[in-house]
Amino acid sequence: MPHDIATDPMPATDTAPRFDWREWLAFTGCVLGTALFVSVVLATLVLIISSNAVG
């Protein structure tokens, strides 16, 4: 009978999960950078459309 890894118990570890603030900082930077980029692109589109509509 083949060994089924899904039914094996999870190994017990004594160490608690480690909080790495650098991962969260990198994630926050990516989110803020993406938001800034999208905002600049949308603002540029609005300025182009509005300047074409006036003239």
PDB file of N, CA and C in Angstrom:
ATOM      1  N   MET A   1       0.850  -1.176   0.000  1.00  0.00           N
ATOM      2  CA  MET A   1       0.000   0.000   0.000  1.00  0.00           C
ATOM      3  C   MET A   1       0.901   1.246   0.000  1.00  0.00           C
ATOM      4  N   PRO A   2       0.628   2.206  -0.890  1.00  0.00           N
ATOM      5  CA  PRO A   2       1.506   3.384  -0.959  1.00  0.00           C
ATOM      6  C   PRO A   2       1.358   4.274   0.269  1.00  0.00           C
ATOM      7  N   HIS A   3       2.429   4.966   0.561  1.00  0.00           N
ATOM      8  CA  HIS A   3       2.454   5.888   1.704  1.00  0.00           C
ATOM      9  C   HIS A   3       1.685   7.162   1.341  1.00  0.00           C
ATOM     10  N   ASP A   4       0.701   7.524   2.159  1.00  0.00           N
ATOM     11  CA  ASP A   4      -0.119   8.711   1.895  1.00  0.00           C
ATOM     12  C   ASP A   4       0.324   9.826   2.833  1.00  0.00           C
ATOM     13  N   ILE A   5       0.941  10.863   2.253  1.00  0.00           N
ATOM     14  CA  ILE A   5       1.485  11.952   3.067  1.00  0.00           C
ATOM     15  C   ILE A   5       0.375  12.835   3.638  1.00  0.00           C
ATOM     16  N   ALA A   6      -0.814  12.803   3.043  1.00  0.00           N
ATOM     17  CA  ALA A   6      -1.903  13.659   3.526  1.00  0.00           C
ATOM     18  C   ALA A   6      -2.421  13.213   4.889  1.00  0.00           C
ATOM     19  N   THR A   7      -2.234  11.952   5.242  1.00  0.00           N
ATOM     20  CA  THR A   7      -2.739  11.458   6.527  1.00  0.00           C
ATOM     21  C   THR A   7      -1.681  11.462   7.614  1.00  0.00           C
ATOM     22  N   ASP A   8      -0.449  11.838   7.280  1.00  0.00           N
ATOM     23  CA  ASP A   8       0.610  11.902   8.286  1.00  0.00           C
ATOM     24  C   ASP A   8       0.376  13.080   9.224  1.00  0.00           C
ATOM     25  N   PRO A   9       0.692  12.919  10.508  1.00  0.00           N
ATOM     26  CA  PRO A   9       0.548  14.062  11.427  1.00  0.00           C
ATOM     27  C   PRO A   9       1.581  15.132  11.123  1.00  0.00           C
ATOM     28  N   MET A  10       1.227  16.365  11.448  1.00  0.00           N
ATOM     29  CA  MET A  10       2.143  17.485  11.255  1.00  0.00           C
ATOM     30  C   MET A  10       3.279  17.379  12.266  1.00  0.00           C
ATOM     31  N   PRO A  11       4.499  17.674  11.854  1.00  0.00           N
ATOM     32  CA  PRO A  11       5.602  17.637  12.819  1.00  0.00           C
ATOM     33  C   PRO A  11       5.473  18.775  13.820  1.00  0.00           C
ATOM     34  N   ALA A  12       5.663  18.457  15.067  1.00  0.00           N
ATOM     35  CA  ALA A  12       5.554  19.473  16.123  1.00  0.00           C
ATOM     36  C   ALA A  12       6.885  20.197  16.262  1.00  0.00           C
ATOM     37  N   THR A  13       6.828  21.507  16.181  1.00  0.00           N
ATOM     38  CA  THR A  13       8.033  22.304  16.368  1.00  0.00           C
ATOM     39  C   THR A  13       7.872  23.157  17.611  1.00  0.00           C
ATOM     40  N   ASP A  14       8.975  23.372  18.280  1.00  0.00           N
ATOM     41  CA  ASP A  14       8.948  24.164  19.510  1.00  0.00           C
ATOM     42  C   ASP A  14       9.104  25.654  19.239  1.00  0.00           C
ATOM     43  N   THR A  15       9.545  26.015  18.052  1.00  0.00           N
ATOM     44  CA  THR A  15       9.780  27.425  17.765  1.00  0.00           C
ATOM     45  C   THR A  15       8.503  28.087  17.262  1.00  0.00           C
ATOM     46  N   ALA A  16       8.285  29.296  17.709  1.00  0.00           N
ATOM     47  CA  ALA A  16       7.133  30.074  17.262  1.00  0.00           C
ATOM     48  C   ALA A  16       7.440  30.669  15.894  1.00  0.00           C
ATOM     49  N   PRO A  17       6.403  30.979  15.116  1.00  0.00           N
ATOM     50  CA  PRO A  17       6.658  31.634  13.829  1.00  0.00           C
ATOM     51  C   PRO A  17       7.403  32.956  14.045  1.00  0.00           C
ATOM     52  N   ARG A  18       8.371  33.214  13.188  1.00  0.00           N
ATOM     53  CA  ARG A  18       9.212  34.402  13.338  1.00  0.00           C
ATOM     54  C   ARG A  18       8.640  35.534  12.497  1.00  0.00           C
ATOM     55  N   PHE A  19       8.464  36.684  13.098  1.00  0.00           N
ATOM     56  CA  PHE A  19       7.950  37.868  12.401  1.00  0.00           C
ATOM     57  C   PHE A  19       9.121  38.583  11.746  1.00  0.00           C
ATOM     58  N   ASP A  20       9.084  38.670  10.425  1.00  0.00           N
ATOM     59  CA  ASP A  20      10.142  39.357   9.697  1.00  0.00           C
ATOM     60  C   ASP A  20       9.598  40.692   9.192  1.00  0.00           C
ATOM     61  N   TRP A  21      10.015  41.774   9.829  1.00  0.00           N
ATOM     62  CA  TRP A  21       9.478  43.101   9.478  1.00  0.00           C
ATOM     63  C   TRP A  21       9.929  43.524   8.105  1.00  0.00           C
ATOM     64  N   ARG A  22      11.029  42.967   7.594  1.00  0.00           N
ATOM     65  CA  ARG A  22      11.512  43.354   6.261  1.00  0.00           C
ATOM     66  C   ARG A  22      10.559  42.877   5.165  1.00  0.00           C
ATOM     67  N   GLU A  23       9.943  41.711   5.366  1.00  0.00           N
ATOM     68  CA  GLU A  23       8.967  41.236   4.383  1.00  0.00           C
ATOM     69  C   GLU A  23       7.750  42.151   4.345  1.00  0.00           C
ATOM     70  N   TRP A  24       7.286  42.566   5.524  1.00  0.00           N
ATOM     71  CA  TRP A  24       6.135  43.467   5.570  1.00  0.00           C
ATOM     72  C   TRP A  24       6.483  44.836   5.005  1.00  0.00           C
ATOM     73  N   LEU A  25       7.699  45.298   5.242  1.00  0.00           N
ATOM     74  CA  LEU A  25       8.133  46.578   4.699  1.00  0.00           C
ATOM     75  C   LEU A  25       8.209  46.518   3.174  1.00  0.00           C
ATOM     76  N   ALA A  26       8.705  45.418   2.658  1.00  0.00           N
ATOM     77  CA  ALA A  26       8.766  45.252   1.202  1.00  0.00           C
ATOM     78  C   ALA A  26       7.368  45.181   0.609  1.00  0.00           C
ATOM     79  N   PHE A  27       6.466  44.477   1.269  1.00  0.00           N
ATOM     80  CA  PHE A  27       5.084  44.387   0.797  1.00  0.00           C
ATOM     81  C   PHE A  27       4.417  45.753   0.814  1.00  0.00           C
ATOM     82  N   THR A  28       4.599  46.501   1.890  1.00  0.00           N
ATOM     83  CA  THR A  28       4.016  47.841   1.996  1.00  0.00           C
ATOM     84  C   THR A  28       4.588  48.759   0.925  1.00  0.00           C
ATOM     85  N   GLY A  29       5.877  48.653   0.673  1.00  0.00           N
ATOM     86  CA  GLY A  29       6.493  49.459  -0.376  1.00  0.00           C
ATOM     87  C   GLY A  29       5.938  49.134  -1.749  1.00  0.00           C
ATOM     88  N   CYS A  30       5.708  47.852  -2.018  1.00  0.00           N
ATOM     89  CA  CYS A  30       5.131  47.460  -3.306  1.00  0.00           C
ATOM     90  C   CYS A  30       3.714  48.004  -3.462  1.00  0.00           C
ATOM     91  N   VAL A  31       2.940  47.917  -2.405  1.00  0.00           N
ATOM     92  CA  VAL A  31       1.550  48.406  -2.464  1.00  0.00           C
ATOM     93  C   VAL A  31       1.533  49.917  -2.668  1.00  0.00           C
ATOM     94  N   LEU A  32       2.339  50.640  -1.907  1.00  0.00           N
ATOM     95  CA  LEU A  32       2.364  52.100  -2.031  1.00  0.00           C
ATOM     96  C   LEU A  32       2.932  52.530  -3.380  1.00  0.00           C
ATOM     97  N   GLY A  33       3.945  51.829  -3.854  1.00  0.00           N
ATOM     98  CA  GLY A  33       4.511  52.151  -5.157  1.00  0.00           C
ATOM     99  C   GLY A  33       3.518  51.924  -6.282  1.00  0.00           C
ATOM    100  N   THR A  34       2.774  50.829  -6.200  1.00  0.00           N
ATOM    101  CA  THR A  34       1.753  50.558  -7.208  1.00  0.00           C
ATOM    102  C   THR A  34       0.646  51.599  -7.159  1.00  0.00           C
ATOM    103  N   ALA A  35       0.225  51.976  -5.960  1.00  0.00           N
ATOM    104  CA  ALA A  35      -0.822  52.989  -5.823  1.00  0.00           C
ATOM    105  C   ALA A  35      -0.357  54.332  -6.373  1.00  0.00           C
ATOM    106  N   LEU A  36       0.878  54.695  -6.110  1.00  0.00           N
ATOM    107  CA  LEU A  36       1.417  55.948  -6.633  1.00  0.00           C
ATOM    108  C   LEU A  36       1.491  55.923  -8.153  1.00  0.00           C
ATOM    109  N   PHE A  37       1.950  54.818  -8.721  1.00  0.00           N
ATOM    110  CA  PHE A  37       2.044  54.690 -10.172  1.00  0.00           C
ATOM    111  C   PHE A  37       0.670  54.790 -10.829  1.00  0.00           C
ATOM    112  N   VAL A  38      -0.314  54.086 -10.276  1.00  0.00           N
ATOM    113  CA  VAL A  38      -1.672  54.123 -10.836  1.00  0.00           C
ATOM    114  C   VAL A  38      -2.242  55.529 -10.718  1.00  0.00           C
ATOM    115  N   SER A  39      -1.993  56.206  -9.605  1.00  0.00           N
ATOM    116  CA  SER A  39      -2.498  57.564  -9.428  1.00  0.00           C
ATOM    117  C   SER A  39      -1.893  58.520 -10.449  1.00  0.00           C
ATOM    118  N   VAL A  40      -0.595  58.408 -10.695  1.00  0.00           N
ATOM    119  CA  VAL A  40       0.058  59.278 -11.675  1.00  0.00           C
ATOM    120  C   VAL A  40      -0.476  59.017 -13.077  1.00  0.00           C
ATOM    121  N   VAL A  41      -0.653  57.761 -13.429  1.00  0.00           N
ATOM    122  CA  VAL A  41      -1.183  57.424 -14.761  1.00  0.00           C
ATOM    123  C   VAL A  41      -2.601  57.952 -14.923  1.00  0.00           C
ATOM    124  N   LEU A  42      -3.451  57.760 -13.924  1.00  0.00           N
ATOM    125  CA  LEU A  42      -4.829  58.250 -14.017  1.00  0.00           C
ATOM    126  C   LEU A  42      -4.873  59.779 -14.059  1.00  0.00           C
ATOM    127  N   ALA A  43      -4.044  60.442 -13.264  1.00  0.00           N
ATOM    128  CA  ALA A  43      -4.019  61.905 -13.284  1.00  0.00           C
ATOM    129  C   ALA A  43      -3.556  62.414 -14.643  1.00  0.00           C
ATOM    130  N   THR A  44      -2.590  61.740 -15.241  1.00  0.00           N
ATOM    131  CA  THR A  44      -2.128  62.132 -16.576  1.00  0.00           C
ATOM    132  C   THR A  44      -3.233  61.974 -17.604  1.00  0.00           C
ATOM    133  N   LEU A  45      -3.948  60.866 -17.527  1.00  0.00           N
ATOM    134  CA  LEU A  45      -5.064  60.656 -18.465  1.00  0.00           C
ATOM    135  C   LEU A  45      -6.148  61.715 -18.295  1.00  0.00           C
ATOM    136  N   VAL A  46      -6.456  62.065 -17.063  1.00  0.00           N
ATOM    137  CA  VAL A  46      -7.478  63.082 -16.809  1.00  0.00           C
ATOM    138  C   VAL A  46      -7.021  64.432 -17.354  1.00  0.00           C
ATOM    139  N   LEU A  47      -5.751  64.783 -17.146  1.00  0.00           N
ATOM    140  CA  LEU A  47      -5.247  66.064 -17.660  1.00  0.00           C
ATOM    141  C   LEU A  47      -5.259  66.080 -19.189  1.00  0.00           C
ATOM    142  N   ILE A  48      -4.893  65.006 -19.819  1.00  0.00           N
ATOM    143  CA  ILE A  48      -4.899  64.957 -21.280  1.00  0.00           C
ATOM    144  C   ILE A  48      -6.322  65.060 -21.816  1.00  0.00           C
ATOM    145  N   ILE A  49      -7.223  64.312 -21.232  1.00  0.00           N
ATOM    146  CA  ILE A  49      -8.614  64.340 -21.712  1.00  0.00           C
ATOM    147  C   ILE A  49      -9.237  65.704 -21.473  1.00  0.00           C
ATOM    148  N   SER A  50      -8.998  66.293 -20.299  1.00  0.00           N
ATOM    149  CA  SER A  50      -9.614  67.591 -20.002  1.00  0.00           C
ATOM    150  C   SER A  50      -9.015  68.713 -20.856  1.00  0.00           C
ATOM    151  N   SER A  51      -7.729  68.638 -21.152  1.00  0.00           N
ATOM    152  CA  SER A  51      -7.138  69.682 -21.994  1.00  0.00           C
ATOM    153  C   SER A  51      -7.607  69.545 -23.449  1.00  0.00           C
ATOM    154  N   ASN A  52      -7.872  68.351 -23.899  1.00  0.00           N
ATOM    155  CA  ASN A  52      -8.408  68.163 -25.245  1.00  0.00           C
ATOM    156  C   ASN A  52      -9.879  68.581 -25.341  1.00  0.00           C
ATOM    157  N   ALA A  53     -10.615  68.427 -24.244  1.00  0.00           N
ATOM    158  CA  ALA A  53     -12.036  68.773 -24.264  1.00  0.00           C
ATOM    159  C   ALA A  53     -12.234  70.295 -24.243  1.00  0.00           C
ATOM    160  N   VAL A  54     -11.348  71.025 -23.585  1.00  0.00           N
ATOM    161  CA  VAL A  54     -11.465  72.480 -23.482  1.00  0.00           C
ATOM    162  C   VAL A  54     -11.099  73.124 -24.810  1.00  0.00           C
ATOM    163  N   GLY A  55     -10.060  72.652 -25.440  1.00  0.00           N
ATOM    164  CA  GLY A  55      -9.559  73.289 -26.635  1.00  0.00           C
ATOM    165  C   GLY A  55     -10.244  72.827 -27.835  1.00  0.00           C
TER     166      GLY A  55
END
